[in-house]
C-alpha positions as a Python dict, from the first residue, in 0.01 Angstrom:
ca = {
    (1, 'X'): (0, 0, 0),
    (2, 'X'): (361, 102, 49),
    (3, 'X'): (501, -253, 160),
    (4, 'X'): (353, -372, -202),
    (5, 'X'): (552, -69, -383),
    (6, 'X'): (885, -156, -169),
    (7, 'X'): (866, -521, -296),
    (8, 'X'): (798, -468, -653),
    (9, 'X'): (1022, -167, -683),
    (10, 'X'): (1323, -159, -432),
    (11, 'X'): (1499, 101, -587),
    (12, 'X'): (1232, 359, -541),
    (13, 'X'): (1263, 544, -162),
    (14, 'X'): (959, 740, -23),
    (15, 'X'): (1121, 995, 177),
    (16, 'X'): (811, 1177, 239),
    (17, 'X'): (708, 1253, 636),
    (18, 'X'): (319, 1332, 687),
    (19, 'X'): (258, 1677, 740),
    (20, 'X'): (588, 1800, 639),
    (21, 'X'): (662, 2137, 503),
    (22, 'X'): (895, 2280, 254),
    (23, 'X'): (1123, 2389, 513),
    (24, 'X'): (1128, 2044, 654),
    (25, 'X'): (1248, 1890, 338),
    (26, 'X'): (1508, 2117, 278),
    (27, 'X'): (1646, 2089, 640),
    (28, 'X'): (1633, 1677, 563),
    (29, 'X'): (1800, 1714, 217),
    (30, 'X'): (2131, 1509, 296),
    (31, 'X'): (1938, 1217, 379),
    (32, 'X'): (1809, 1207, 41),
    (33, 'X'): (2169, 1302, -116),
    (34, 'X'): (2325, 1016, 86),
    (35, 'X'): (2150, 784, -155),
    (36, 'X'): (2241, 918, -468),
    (37, 'X'): (1920, 900, -645),
    (38, 'X'): (1878, 925, -1035),
    (39, 'X'): (1528, 1119, -980),
    (40, 'X'): (1371, 1285, -713),
    (41, 'X'): (961, 1398, -719),
    (42, 'X'): (905, 1686, -504),
    (43, 'X'): (558, 1699, -364),
    (44, 'X'): (566, 1950, -133),
    (45, 'X'): (416, 2246, -53),
    (46, 'X'): (36, 2224, 31),
    (47, 'X'): (131, 2155, 424),
    (48, 'X'): (294, 2465, 434),
    (49, 'X'): (-58, 2656, 381),
    (50, 'X'): (-263, 2395, 524),
    (51, 'X'): (-43, 2374, 847),
    (52, 'X'): (-164, 2753, 917),
    (53, 'X'): (-490, 2767, 783),
    (54, 'X'): (-421, 3071, 588),
    (55, 'X'): (-420, 3100, 240),
    (56, 'X'): (-127, 3385, 266),
    (57, 'X'): (71, 3269, 565),
    (58, 'X'): (332, 3175, 427),
    (59, 'X'): (329, 3347, 107),
    (60, 'X'): (321, 3166, -222),
    (61, 'X'): (620, 3370, -301),
    (62, 'X'): (789, 3180, 39),
    (63, 'X'): (692, 2848, -88),
    (64, 'X'): (758, 2891, -446),
    (65, 'X'): (1137, 2989, -360),
    (66, 'X'): (1176, 2728, -125),
    (67, 'X'): (1080, 2482, -375),
    (68, 'X'): (1319, 2618, -612),
    (69, 'X'): (1559, 2594, -354),
    (70, 'X'): (1503, 2245, -270),
    (71, 'X'): (1531, 2143, -627),
    (72, 'X'): (1868, 2351, -710),
    (73, 'X'): (2031, 2183, -434),
    (74, 'X'): (1935, 1823, -558),
    (75, 'X'): (2046, 1927, -903),
    (76, 'X'): (2361, 2066, -788),
    (77, 'X'): (2426, 1760, -575),
    (78, 'X'): (2343, 1436, -738),
    (79, 'X'): (2081, 1491, -1032),
    (80, 'X'): (2236, 1472, -1402),
    (81, 'X'): (1867, 1543, -1489),
    (82, 'X'): (1684, 1804, -1282),
    (83, 'X'): (1298, 1774, -1256),
    (84, 'X'): (1071, 1961, -1015),
    (85, 'X'): (689, 1931, -1029),
    (86, 'X'): (430, 2133, -959),
    (87, 'X'): (194, 1877, -826),
    (88, 'X'): (-3, 2107, -597),
    (89, 'X'): (-353, 2122, -589),
    (90, 'X'): (-667, 2076, -342),
    (91, 'X'): (-1008, 2104, -287),
    (92, 'X'): (-1053, 2398, -112),
    (93, 'X'): (-1124, 2678, -335),
    (94, 'X'): (-973, 2971, -101),
    (95, 'X'): (-662, 2817, -172),
    (96, 'X'): (-678, 2798, -552),
    (97, 'X'): (-544, 3133, -616),
    (98, 'X'): (-244, 3090, -392),
    (99, 'X'): (-160, 2759, -556),
    (100, 'X'): (-182, 2889, -898),
    (101, 'X'): (72, 3156, -788),
    (102, 'X'): (325, 2928, -643),
    (103, 'X'): (288, 2694, -976),
    (104, 'X'): (327, 3027, -1166),
    (105, 'X'): (648, 3111, -953),
    (106, 'X'): (797, 2760, -1039),
    (107, 'X'): (720, 2762, -1350),
    (108, 'X'): (849, 3119, -1416),
    (109, 'X'): (1214, 3058, -1308),
    (110, 'X'): (1460, 3037, -1599),
    (111, 'X'): (1825, 2898, -1633),
    (112, 'X'): (1754, 2695, -1295),
    (113, 'X'): (1880, 2358, -1425),
    (114, 'X'): (1579, 2173, -1408),
    (115, 'X'): (1266, 2080, -1610),
    (116, 'X'): (900, 2157, -1447),
    (117, 'X'): (679, 1872, -1480),
    (118, 'X'): (308, 1996, -1491),
    (119, 'X'): (137, 1762, -1248),
    (120, 'X'): (-97, 2019, -1167),
    (121, 'X'): (-280, 2012, -1495),
    (122, 'X'): (-293, 1619, -1478),
    (123, 'X'): (-502, 1630, -1151),
    (124, 'X'): (-718, 1931, -1169),
    (125, 'X'): (-1065, 1947, -1277),
    (126, 'X'): (-1235, 2235, -1480),
    (127, 'X'): (-1262, 2465, -1152),
    (128, 'X'): (-913, 2403, -1104),
    (129, 'X'): (-937, 2169, -788),
    (130, 'X'): (-843, 1817, -743),
    (131, 'X'): (-1037, 1595, -945),
    (132, 'X'): (-1258, 1373, -680),
    (133, 'X'): (-1132, 1034, -836),
    (134, 'X'): (-779, 1107, -741),
    (135, 'X'): (-793, 1178, -372),
    (136, 'X'): (-869, 1024, -77),
    (137, 'X'): (-924, 1370, 146),
    (138, 'X'): (-867, 1644, -128),
    (139, 'X'): (-508, 1681, -123),
    (140, 'X'): (-322, 1326, -108),
    (141, 'X'): (-368, 1093, -402),
    (142, 'X'): (-578, 789, -354),
    (143, 'X'): (-488, 448, -585),
    (144, 'X'): (-625, 550, -879),
    (145, 'X'): (-440, 904, -863),
    (146, 'X'): (-88, 736, -768),
    (147, 'X'): (-205, 529, -1115),
    (148, 'X'): (-260, 825, -1308),
    (149, 'X'): (102, 996, -1165),
    (150, 'X'): (264, 664, -1235),
    (151, 'X'): (146, 678, -1597),
    (152, 'X'): (249, 1040, -1601),
    (153, 'X'): (606, 971, -1478),
    (154, 'X'): (698, 649, -1650),
    (155, 'X'): (795, 760, -1961),
    (156, 'X'): (1018, 1054, -1771),
    (157, 'X'): (1197, 756, -1547),
    (158, 'X'): (1269, 539, -1895),
    (159, 'X'): (1427, 826, -2030),
    (160, 'X'): (1686, 885, -1712),
    (161, 'X'): (1817, 510, -1763),
    (162, 'X'): (2183, 520, -1863),
}
């Protein structure tokens, strides 16, 4: 649980808000910058789609550009090395192509000052949907999913140490 994570890792802060969208994250970036993080992992975008119930509102371009805008801002303000993840998957087939498009937009940006980490391929099954073993509800990771995520980012975190 979250309490255990705080006890074991006091330097890790979760700034996520349930149901938040990419516009909300962008609006709250000053509070993230204030704590001067060495790394920020963005797990944002799916609520932009799910909150509206439509795979095209807002558009994949809007979501992808928002994520890039957030990453660029963080990179310019506090981060030595910029990292942006595309952990953007779900269990509903109607969102599959939109999610692929958002991930493609994030990956396609050149000279942005950050590296895209491909979390998407870590969590999807052969159908391009989130592997059921890693999720509680088809979007959010369960304990097994967070263990997989932690194992993926551990070498990255180690590489960021001064």
